Each structure stands twice: as C-alpha cells, then as structure tokens.
Amino acid sequence: MQNKSQQAAGTVVILGTGGTIAGSGDDVGYTAGQMSVQALVGAVPALAGRQLEAEQVAQVDSKDMSHAIWQRLAQRLAHHLAREEVAGVVVTHGTDTLEETAWFLQRVLAPAKPVVLTAAMRPATSLQADGPQNLLDAVTLAAWPGAQGVVAVLQGRVHGPAEVRKRQPFALDAFESGEDGPLAVVQEGQVRALRSWPSGEALGLERIAADAGTWPRVDIVVSHAGADGVVVEALVAAGARGLVVEGTGNGTVHASLLAALARARAAGLPVLRASRCSGGAIVGSPEGALPTAGVLTPAKARVELLLQLLLPPSS
C-alpha cells in the first residue's frame, strides 16, 4: 500500500499522445495509438479513486511525432500546470521519440511541478503488457511532493530529460540514463530519490509560438567510414537552417564530411557535433573542432539547435 505521506494533495492530469502503450495487436506486428487515454486509465484498477483527469492531445505512433504535436502538448501542459489544484501531469507517449519530447518539454517549460512521461514496450493487448504498471508508477510520481521538472519513468526507474535514452529495441527494460544513473526509483508505490531533479530556466512558450510548420529545418547527418559531403550539400540546398553531425567515438567526424560542414558553417549555418556512442558525453574540444552537444544524443542536440534557432530576433 502506498505511504500517504508520499502523496500530494491535488489532481494528476494524464495527457495521451498514443504510442505502443495505447497499441493493439501482437508484440511485434501491433498498431500503435489505438486506445484512448481514458481507456488506459480505466484498465488500471489501482488508479480507481485517485484524483485524475484525462485528455487526449494526440494519437500517433511516436515515430511520427511532429513539431505541431510538440507545440500543442507544451501548451496543454502549461495550461494544466498553472492550475493550483494540479499536483503534476503524466504524458503517455511512444518509446521511439520519448527522449526527444522529454528534452523539448524540459527546455521550453522547466516546470516546478512534475511532468512525467511514460510509455510501454508492449501493446496494451500483450500478455506481457508493461503499460499498466508504468502508468501507475507515473501517476505515483506525479503526485509525489519531491518531484519536479520533466522526467520519464519506465520499469520503475525515473530518468532525467538530458540523460534518458532508449538503448534496446525490444526488451521491456529498454531505457537507461547512462553513467549518471536514474534520478529515483518507484517501488510498490514508494518513491526513493537517488540524485537531484532537473531544473533550469524555461525558454517559455513564446519561443515556440510561431506556426510549427514554419519552424526552421534542422537535420542530422552521420559520420561513418567512407562518408563525404554530398548529404550536407543536399540538405543545405533543401533549406536546412542548422545541422547536427552524429560523430564517431568522441564526436570525431570524417575529414570529407568535416570539410562540407565547415563550408556550411562559413555560409552561416550553425552545426553541433554529438556522438553515436550509446553512453557518456563528448570530452574536450580540440582546436578547430565543431561545437559540441556534450551529453546530448544526436536527436536531443537537434532539438536544442532547433530551439536556439527559434530565438526571437533582437529588437
């Protein structure tokens, strides 16, 4: 039974966006985003009697996540977080782009109240469905007075927005926080904090106020054996406003690709380098190296560069 001292007085709002957690079918050939968020809540008996509200923001497979959904989700989160009676908000999401959404929301909102993303590796109809427990843990965390910021909870582990990454394509225990480890664990309705919660200054909704269809194009290019500058040149010609390079090892980039990226920078395009390694952060910045994204994965580095390009022009 949950320790009542760990519960905050207030409502937990659950925003649905689709994903495998709302999927139907077998464990591999399922269709994501088939069940409503209200149905997901109703399928977890332990949530009965809790102060909950549910709202459907989107219904997509998260591989198809869009800037427009991000914008709408951030707006709805800001609305609910501003309500005095709301203790926290849960977002049900697909696993494929969860880490990008987490970083986007943390940078835009940096909320004092918890925003808890959760997901599932098996559809709701699976014999191994992991969604119900993950949803229960997410509601528990969203109601816990010690939580803040945008986090993700899966398999009982709470991950921060900068560190969380999907490391495995099929296993139930698919997410990790790299060398830093999880922020907390949720076990049998109890939250045990392990390190500091995410914080920082919010960029604000005004940063993303423009029509999402007009947001600047930011693309990711990959360094690998035999790489050249053809993709960079094509993306620049297609209207890219910024580029992230997924480097090898410690963010290293093939010489031919590096030359093309240097030309793009000379033409005014910002470029960030990240690493394709599954853990750790880029260390150091040798002379002549491209600016580093540090601990951010290439996908999160793309989000960061996008948000920087959305900075309003100086008056």
mmCIF file of C-alpha atoms in Angstrom:
data_model
loop_
_atom_site.group_PDB
_atom_site.id
_atom_site.type_symbol
_atom_site.label_atom_id
_atom_site.label_comp_id
_atom_site.label_asym_id
_atom_site.label_seq_id
_atom_site.Cartn_x
_atom_site.Cartn_y
_atom_site.Cartn_z
ATOM 1 C CA MET A 1 0.000 0.000 0.000
ATOM 2 C CA GLN A 2 1.225 3.493 -0.824
ATOM 3 C CA ASN A 3 2.539 5.612 2.024
ATOM 4 C CA LYS A 4 0.104 8.531 2.230
ATOM 5 C CA SER A 5 2.897 10.837 3.335
ATOM 6 C CA GLN A 6 4.335 10.472 -0.174
ATOM 7 C CA GLN A 7 1.150 11.679 -1.844
ATOM 8 C CA ALA A 8 0.494 15.319 -2.693
ATOM 9 C CA ALA A 9 -2.989 16.711 -2.286
ATOM 10 C CA GLY A 10 -4.204 17.555 -5.735
ATOM 11 C CA THR A 11 -5.224 16.306 -9.125
ATOM 12 C CA VAL A 12 -2.986 14.447 -11.552
ATOM 13 C CA VAL A 13 -3.756 15.190 -15.202
ATOM 14 C CA ILE A 14 -2.946 12.488 -17.767
ATOM 15 C CA LEU A 15 -2.350 13.652 -21.340
ATOM 16 C CA GLY A 16 -2.390 10.967 -24.034
ATOM 17 C CA THR A 17 -0.373 11.105 -27.255
ATOM 18 C CA GLY A 18 -0.692 7.499 -28.462
ATOM 19 C CA GLY A 19 2.279 5.150 -28.741
ATOM 20 C CA THR A 20 2.736 1.459 -28.015
ATOM 21 C CA ILE A 21 1.217 1.897 -24.561
ATOM 22 C CA ALA A 22 -2.065 2.514 -26.413
ATOM 23 C CA GLY A 23 -1.390 -0.110 -29.086
ATOM 24 C CA SER A 24 -3.313 -3.187 -30.156
ATOM 25 C CA GLY A 25 -2.045 -6.408 -31.706
ATOM 26 C CA ASP A 26 0.772 -8.871 -31.090
ATOM 27 C CA ASP A 27 4.122 -7.922 -29.607
ATOM 28 C CA VAL A 28 5.764 -7.132 -32.955
ATOM 29 C CA GLY A 29 3.013 -6.559 -35.523
ATOM 30 C CA TYR A 30 0.858 -4.256 -33.408
ATOM 31 C CA THR A 31 -0.644 -0.897 -34.366
ATOM 32 C CA ALA A 32 0.273 1.949 -32.004
ATOM 33 C CA GLY A 33 -2.138 4.558 -30.707
ATOM 34 C CA GLN A 34 -5.411 2.590 -30.816
ATOM 35 C CA MET A 35 -6.724 3.039 -27.259
ATOM 36 C CA SER A 36 -7.790 6.321 -25.728
ATOM 37 C CA VAL A 37 -6.022 7.663 -22.666
ATOM 38 C CA GLN A 38 -9.302 7.252 -20.774
ATOM 39 C CA ALA A 39 -9.278 3.535 -21.635
ATOM 40 C CA LEU A 40 -5.675 3.211 -20.454
ATOM 41 C CA VAL A 41 -6.584 4.726 -17.092
ATOM 42 C CA GLY A 42 -9.666 2.506 -16.782
ATOM 43 C CA ALA A 43 -7.535 -0.599 -17.331
ATOM 44 C CA VAL A 44 -5.513 0.026 -14.152
ATOM 45 C CA PRO A 45 -7.702 -0.892 -11.128
ATOM 46 C CA ALA A 46 -5.189 0.638 -8.705
ATOM 47 C CA LEU A 47 -5.952 4.082 -10.160
ATOM 48 C CA ALA A 48 -9.616 3.876 -9.162
ATOM 49 C CA GLY A 49 -10.496 6.526 -6.627
ATOM 50 C CA ARG A 50 -7.484 8.728 -7.426
ATOM 51 C CA GLN A 51 -8.000 12.402 -8.315
ATOM 52 C CA LEU A 52 -7.378 12.102 -12.043
ATOM 53 C CA GLU A 53 -8.283 13.888 -15.254
ATOM 54 C CA ALA A 54 -7.530 12.507 -18.715
ATOM 55 C CA GLU A 55 -7.213 14.375 -22.001
ATOM 56 C CA GLN A 56 -6.275 13.170 -25.480
ATOM 57 C CA VAL A 57 -3.750 15.562 -27.065
ATOM 58 C CA ALA A 58 -2.735 13.328 -29.983
ATOM 59 C CA GLN A 59 -3.000 9.706 -31.105
ATOM 60 C CA VAL A 60 0.138 8.748 -33.033
ATOM 61 C CA ASP A 61 2.917 6.213 -33.246
ATOM 62 C CA SER A 62 5.771 8.239 -31.731
ATOM 63 C CA LYS A 63 7.984 7.561 -34.741
ATOM 64 C CA ASP A 64 5.598 10.032 -36.413
ATOM 65 C CA MET A 65 5.868 12.680 -33.673
ATOM 66 C CA SER A 66 5.668 16.172 -35.159
ATOM 67 C CA HIS A 67 6.568 19.720 -34.213
ATOM 68 C CA ALA A 68 2.863 20.587 -34.224
ATOM 69 C CA ILE A 69 2.146 17.925 -31.586
ATOM 70 C CA TRP A 70 5.085 19.124 -29.502
ATOM 71 C CA GLN A 71 3.709 22.648 -29.639
ATOM 72 C CA ARG A 72 0.192 21.565 -28.680
ATOM 73 C CA LEU A 73 1.495 19.341 -25.887
ATOM 74 C CA ALA A 74 3.600 22.140 -24.392
ATOM 75 C CA GLN A 75 0.601 24.475 -24.489
ATOM 76 C CA ARG A 76 -1.694 21.983 -22.750
ATOM 77 C CA LEU A 77 0.946 21.218 -20.144
ATOM 78 C CA ALA A 78 1.412 24.913 -19.376
ATOM 79 C CA HIS A 79 -2.357 25.270 -19.007
ATOM 80 C CA HIS A 80 -2.712 22.420 -16.534
ATOM 81 C CA LEU A 81 0.468 23.162 -14.582
ATOM 82 C CA ALA A 82 -0.828 26.688 -13.932
ATOM 83 C CA ARG A 83 -3.897 25.261 -12.182
ATOM 84 C CA GLU A 84 -3.454 25.435 -8.411
ATOM 85 C CA GLU A 85 -5.283 22.149 -7.821
ATOM 86 C CA VAL A 86 -2.981 20.163 -10.150
ATOM 87 C CA ALA A 87 -0.102 18.371 -8.413
ATOM 88 C CA GLY A 88 1.522 17.111 -11.593
ATOM 89 C CA VAL A 89 0.932 15.861 -15.123
ATOM 90 C CA VAL A 90 1.562 12.484 -16.775
ATOM 91 C CA VAL A 91 2.122 12.167 -20.536
ATOM 92 C CA THR A 92 1.609 8.778 -22.176
ATOM 93 C CA HIS A 93 3.958 8.545 -25.156
ATOM 94 C CA GLY A 94 5.590 6.150 -27.576
ATOM 95 C CA THR A 95 9.099 4.939 -26.756
ATOM 96 C CA ASP A 96 10.772 5.798 -30.077
ATOM 97 C CA THR A 97 10.925 9.576 -29.638
ATOM 98 C CA LEU A 98 10.215 9.869 -25.906
ATOM 99 C CA GLU A 99 13.707 11.176 -25.150
ATOM 100 C CA GLU A 100 13.366 13.984 -27.709
ATOM 101 C CA THR A 101 9.986 15.044 -26.350
ATOM 102 C CA ALA A 102 11.337 14.998 -22.787
ATOM 103 C CA TRP A 103 14.221 17.321 -23.683
ATOM 104 C CA PHE A 104 11.971 19.632 -25.704
ATOM 105 C CA LEU A 105 9.458 19.997 -22.861
ATOM 106 C CA GLN A 106 12.112 20.490 -20.180
ATOM 107 C CA ARG A 107 13.825 23.246 -22.173
ATOM 108 C CA VAL A 108 10.579 25.024 -23.031
ATOM 109 C CA LEU A 109 8.791 24.668 -19.675
ATOM 110 C CA ALA A 110 11.353 23.685 -16.981
ATOM 111 C CA PRO A 111 8.335 23.179 -14.676
ATOM 112 C CA ALA A 112 8.433 23.380 -10.902
ATOM 113 C CA LYS A 113 5.725 20.710 -10.792
ATOM 114 C CA PRO A 114 6.470 17.240 -12.176
ATOM 115 C CA VAL A 115 5.728 16.308 -15.772
ATOM 116 C CA VAL A 116 6.154 12.544 -16.040
ATOM 117 C CA LEU A 117 6.470 10.849 -19.414
ATOM 118 C CA THR A 118 5.736 7.150 -19.515
ATOM 119 C CA ALA A 119 5.418 4.549 -22.245
ATOM 120 C CA ALA A 120 5.454 0.814 -22.926
ATOM 121 C CA MET A 121 7.452 -1.677 -24.944
ATOM 122 C CA ARG A 122 4.440 -3.972 -25.408
ATOM 123 C CA PRO A 123 0.979 -3.037 -26.655
ATOM 124 C CA ALA A 124 -1.977 -2.917 -24.303
ATOM 125 C CA THR A 125 -3.243 -6.258 -25.663
ATOM 126 C CA SER A 126 0.029 -8.126 -24.970
ATOM 127 C CA LEU A 127 0.286 -10.930 -22.414
ATOM 128 C CA GLN A 128 3.387 -9.051 -21.207
ATOM 129 C CA ALA A 129 1.806 -5.590 -21.221
ATOM 130 C CA ASP A 130 4.073 -3.228 -19.265
ATOM 131 C CA GLY A 131 1.951 -0.131 -19.758
ATOM 132 C CA PRO A 132 -0.361 -0.519 -16.734
ATOM 133 C CA GLN A 133 2.481 -0.665 -14.190
ATOM 134 C CA ASN A 134 4.365 2.158 -15.909
ATOM 135 C CA LEU A 135 1.223 4.311 -15.873
ATOM 136 C CA LEU A 136 0.606 3.564 -12.196
ATOM 137 C CA ASP A 137 4.222 4.476 -11.368
ATOM 138 C CA ALA A 138 3.915 7.685 -13.400
ATOM 139 C CA VAL A 139 0.794 8.794 -11.508
ATOM 140 C CA THR A 140 2.501 7.950 -8.213
ATOM 141 C CA LEU A 141 5.490 10.071 -9.191
ATOM 142 C CA ALA A 142 3.382 12.965 -10.495
ATOM 143 C CA ALA A 143 1.619 13.122 -7.108
ATOM 144 C CA TRP A 144 4.844 12.926 -5.096
ATOM 145 C CA PRO A 145 5.769 16.266 -3.473
ATOM 146 C CA GLY A 146 9.512 15.781 -4.013
ATOM 147 C CA ALA A 147 9.361 15.595 -7.819
ATOM 148 C CA GLN A 148 9.869 18.445 -10.263
ATOM 149 C CA GLY A 149 10.758 19.024 -13.886
ATOM 150 C CA VAL A 150 10.241 16.784 -16.885
ATOM 151 C CA VAL A 151 11.198 13.165 -16.219
ATOM 152 C CA ALA A 152 10.432 9.721 -17.633
ATOM 153 C CA VAL A 153 9.516 6.621 -15.649
ATOM 154 C CA LEU A 154 9.700 3.116 -17.103
ATOM 155 C CA GLN A 155 10.270 -0.225 -15.369
ATOM 156 C CA GLY A 156 10.337 1.557 -12.029
ATOM 157 C CA ARG A 157 13.279 3.808 -12.923
ATOM 158 C CA VAL A 158 12.995 7.584 -13.136
ATOM 159 C CA HIS A 159 15.188 9.180 -15.812
ATOM 160 C CA GLY A 160 16.162 12.817 -16.301
ATOM 161 C CA PRO A 161 15.487 14.574 -19.627
ATOM 162 C CA ALA A 162 19.139 15.116 -20.573
ATOM 163 C CA GLU A 163 20.242 11.554 -19.811
ATOM 164 C CA VAL A 164 17.312 9.327 -20.774
ATOM 165 C CA ARG A 165 17.823 7.244 -23.892
ATOM 166 C CA LYS A 166 16.344 4.149 -25.445
ATOM 167 C CA ARG A 167 19.129 1.565 -25.549
ATOM 168 C CA GLN A 168 17.291 -1.569 -26.703
ATOM 169 C CA PRO A 169 14.693 -2.021 -29.472
ATOM 170 C CA PHE A 170 12.558 -4.804 -27.974
ATOM 171 C CA ALA A 171 13.367 -5.662 -24.342
ATOM 172 C CA LEU A 172 10.969 -4.489 -21.633
ATOM 173 C CA ASP A 173 13.853 -2.817 -19.795
ATOM 174 C CA ALA A 174 14.763 -0.638 -22.772
ATOM 175 C CA PHE A 175 15.708 2.704 -21.197
ATOM 176 C CA GLU A 176 18.761 3.941 -19.302
ATOM 177 C CA SER A 177 20.370 7.114 -18.009
ATOM 178 C CA GLY A 178 23.955 6.296 -18.971
ATOM 179 C CA GLU A 179 26.746 6.865 -16.456
ATOM 180 C CA ASP A 180 24.666 9.186 -14.269
ATOM 181 C CA GLY A 181 22.053 6.563 -13.489
ATOM 182 C CA PRO A 182 18.371 7.147 -12.694
ATOM 183 C CA LEU A 183 17.069 10.070 -10.650
ATOM 184 C CA ALA A 184 14.914 7.819 -8.496
ATOM 185 C CA VAL A 185 13.134 4.509 -8.361
ATOM 186 C CA VAL A 186 9.458 3.755 -7.820
ATOM 187 C CA GLN A 187 8.845 0.510 -5.964
ATOM 188 C CA GLU A 188 5.498 -0.708 -4.621
ATOM 189 C CA GLY A 189 4.073 2.796 -4.623
ATOM 190 C CA GLN A 190 7.119 4.313 -2.908
ATOM 191 C CA VAL A 191 9.466 6.866 -4.490
ATOM 192 C CA ARG A 192 13.130 6.771 -3.475
ATOM 193 C CA ALA A 193 15.197 9.680 -4.783
ATOM 194 C CA LEU A 194 18.808 8.972 -5.769
ATOM 195 C CA ARG A 195 20.069 12.324 -7.059
ATOM 196 C CA SER A 196 18.977 15.868 -7.903
ATOM 197 C CA TRP A 197 15.899 16.543 -10.014
ATOM 198 C CA PRO A 198 16.082 18.508 -13.299
ATOM 199 C CA SER A 199 15.970 22.264 -13.064
ATOM 200 C CA GLY A 200 16.871 25.269 -15.159
ATOM 201 C CA GLU A 201 15.375 28.341 -16.717
ATOM 202 C CA ALA A 202 12.396 27.857 -19.024
ATOM 203 C CA LEU A 203 12.754 29.198 -22.542
ATOM 204 C CA GLY A 204 8.990 29.823 -22.476
ATOM 205 C CA LEU A 205 6.082 29.165 -24.802
ATOM 206 C CA GLU A 206 6.841 32.365 -26.698
ATOM 207 C CA ARG A 207 9.936 30.620 -28.096
ATOM 208 C CA ILE A 208 7.672 28.141 -29.908
ATOM 209 C CA ALA A 209 4.730 30.451 -30.625
ATOM 210 C CA ALA A 210 5.177 30.544 -34.401
ATOM 211 C CA ASP A 211 3.228 28.163 -36.632
ATOM 212 C CA ALA A 212 5.050 24.843 -36.182
ATOM 213 C CA GLY A 213 5.017 24.411 -39.940
ATOM 214 C CA THR A 214 7.353 27.394 -40.214
ATOM 215 C CA TRP A 215 9.906 26.229 -37.645
ATOM 216 C CA PRO A 216 13.438 26.110 -39.089
ATOM 217 C CA ARG A 217 14.647 22.901 -40.662
ATOM 218 C CA VAL A 218 17.367 21.167 -38.624
ATOM 219 C CA ASP A 219 18.787 17.884 -39.889
ATOM 220 C CA ILE A 220 21.136 15.168 -38.630
ATOM 221 C CA VAL A 221 23.981 13.819 -40.748
ATOM 222 C CA VAL A 222 26.035 10.757 -39.819
ATOM 223 C CA SER A 223 29.787 10.307 -39.908
ATOM 224 C CA HIS A 224 30.944 6.823 -40.895
ATOM 225 C CA ALA A 225 33.612 5.052 -42.884
ATOM 226 C CA GLY A 226 33.501 6.387 -46.444
ATOM 227 C CA ALA A 227 31.412 9.454 -45.544
ATOM 228 C CA ASP A 228 31.526 12.522 -47.781
ATOM 229 C CA GLY A 229 29.790 15.883 -48.066
ATOM 230 C CA VAL A 230 27.020 15.000 -50.521
ATOM 231 C CA VAL A 231 24.280 14.815 -47.874
ATOM 232 C CA VAL A 232 25.348 18.126 -46.329
ATOM 233 C CA GLU A 233 25.246 19.853 -49.702
ATOM 234 C CA ALA A 234 21.817 18.383 -50.467
ATOM 235 C CA LEU A 235 20.397 19.461 -47.114
ATOM 236 C CA VAL A 236 21.748 22.983 -47.449
ATOM 237 C CA ALA A 237 20.175 23.170 -50.908
ATOM 238 C CA ALA A 238 16.885 21.901 -49.418
ATOM 239 C CA GLY A 239 16.785 24.787 -46.956
ATOM 240 C CA ALA A 240 18.367 23.405 -43.797
ATOM 241 C CA ARG A 241 18.934 26.147 -41.218
ATOM 242 C CA GLY A 242 21.087 24.062 -38.902
ATOM 243 C CA LEU A 243 22.848 20.704 -38.831
ATOM 244 C CA VAL A 244 23.811 18.142 -36.214
ATOM 245 C CA VAL A 245 26.537 15.654 -37.049
ATOM 246 C CA GLU A 246 26.425 12.259 -35.357
ATOM 247 C CA GLY A 247 30.127 11.699 -34.937
ATOM 248 C CA THR A 248 32.062 8.546 -34.179
ATOM 249 C CA GLY A 249 33.705 7.926 -30.816
ATOM 250 C CA ASN A 250 34.415 11.187 -29.011
ATOM 251 C CA GLY A 251 32.477 13.186 -31.608
ATOM 252 C CA THR A 252 35.038 12.707 -34.368
ATOM 253 C CA VAL A 253 33.999 13.427 -37.958
ATOM 254 C CA HIS A 254 35.296 12.012 -41.268
ATOM 255 C CA ALA A 255 37.572 14.549 -42.976
ATOM 256 C CA SER A 256 35.458 14.746 -46.140
ATOM 257 C CA LEU A 257 32.262 15.291 -44.167
ATOM 258 C CA LEU A 258 34.023 17.776 -41.890
ATOM 259 C CA ALA A 259 35.068 19.857 -44.887
ATOM 260 C CA ALA A 260 31.469 20.066 -46.108
ATOM 261 C CA LEU A 261 30.262 21.027 -42.640
ATOM 262 C CA ALA A 262 32.931 23.731 -42.466
ATOM 263 C CA ARG A 263 31.624 25.179 -45.731
ATOM 264 C CA ALA A 264 28.081 25.118 -44.324
ATOM 265 C CA ARG A 265 29.238 26.962 -41.192
ATOM 266 C CA ALA A 266 31.038 29.533 -43.318
ATOM 267 C CA ALA A 267 27.710 30.124 -45.096
ATOM 268 C CA GLY A 268 26.077 30.876 -41.736
ATOM 269 C CA LEU A 269 24.589 27.509 -40.686
ATOM 270 C CA PRO A 270 25.133 26.529 -37.046
ATOM 271 C CA VAL A 271 26.471 22.994 -36.573
ATOM 272 C CA LEU A 272 26.615 20.828 -33.445
ATOM 273 C CA ARG A 273 28.502 17.557 -33.096
ATOM 274 C CA ALA A 274 27.260 14.672 -30.989
ATOM 275 C CA SER A 275 28.407 11.070 -30.626
ATOM 276 C CA ARG A 276 26.863 7.859 -31.865
ATOM 277 C CA CYS A 277 28.111 6.090 -28.718
ATOM 278 C CA SER A 278 25.252 4.882 -26.532
ATOM 279 C CA GLY A 279 26.685 6.281 -23.297
ATOM 280 C CA GLY A 280 28.886 9.018 -21.919
ATOM 281 C CA ALA A 281 29.461 12.562 -23.148
ATOM 282 C CA ILE A 282 31.895 14.171 -25.572
ATOM 283 C CA VAL A 283 35.044 15.184 -23.686
ATOM 284 C CA GLY A 284 37.143 18.191 -24.658
ATOM 285 C CA SER A 285 37.061 20.487 -27.661
ATOM 286 C CA PRO A 286 40.253 20.279 -29.735
ATOM 287 C CA GLU A 287 41.305 23.301 -31.771
ATOM 288 C CA GLY A 288 39.223 23.517 -34.938
ATOM 289 C CA ALA A 289 36.573 21.080 -33.706
ATOM 290 C CA LEU A 290 32.901 21.752 -34.273
ATOM 291 C CA PRO A 291 30.878 22.956 -31.255
ATOM 292 C CA THR A 292 29.897 20.026 -29.046
ATOM 293 C CA ALA A 293 26.488 18.939 -27.819
ATOM 294 C CA GLY A 294 28.070 17.440 -24.695
ATOM 295 C CA VAL A 295 25.905 14.770 -23.085
ATOM 296 C CA LEU A 296 23.046 15.186 -25.559
ATOM 297 C CA THR A 297 22.289 12.443 -28.061
ATOM 298 C CA PRO A 298 22.154 13.497 -31.725
ATOM 299 C CA ALA A 299 18.338 13.616 -31.598
ATOM 300 C CA LYS A 300 18.354 15.826 -28.496
ATOM 301 C CA ALA A 301 21.087 18.000 -29.972
ATOM 302 C CA ARG A 302 18.775 18.575 -32.918
ATOM 303 C CA VAL A 303 16.028 19.711 -30.523
ATOM 304 C CA GLU A 304 18.470 22.044 -28.773
ATOM 305 C CA LEU A 305 19.616 23.615 -32.037
ATOM 306 C CA LEU A 306 16.010 23.973 -33.208
ATOM 307 C CA LEU A 307 15.091 25.845 -30.035
ATOM 308 C CA GLN A 308 18.099 28.119 -30.384
ATOM 309 C CA LEU A 309 17.086 28.951 -33.955
ATOM 310 C CA LEU A 310 13.578 29.785 -32.707
ATOM 311 C CA LEU A 311 15.007 32.584 -30.567
ATOM 312 C CA PRO A 312 13.059 35.756 -31.445
ATOM 313 C CA PRO A 313 15.069 38.346 -33.423
ATOM 314 C CA SER A 314 16.700 41.059 -31.335
ATOM 315 C CA SER A 315 14.633 44.235 -31.237
#
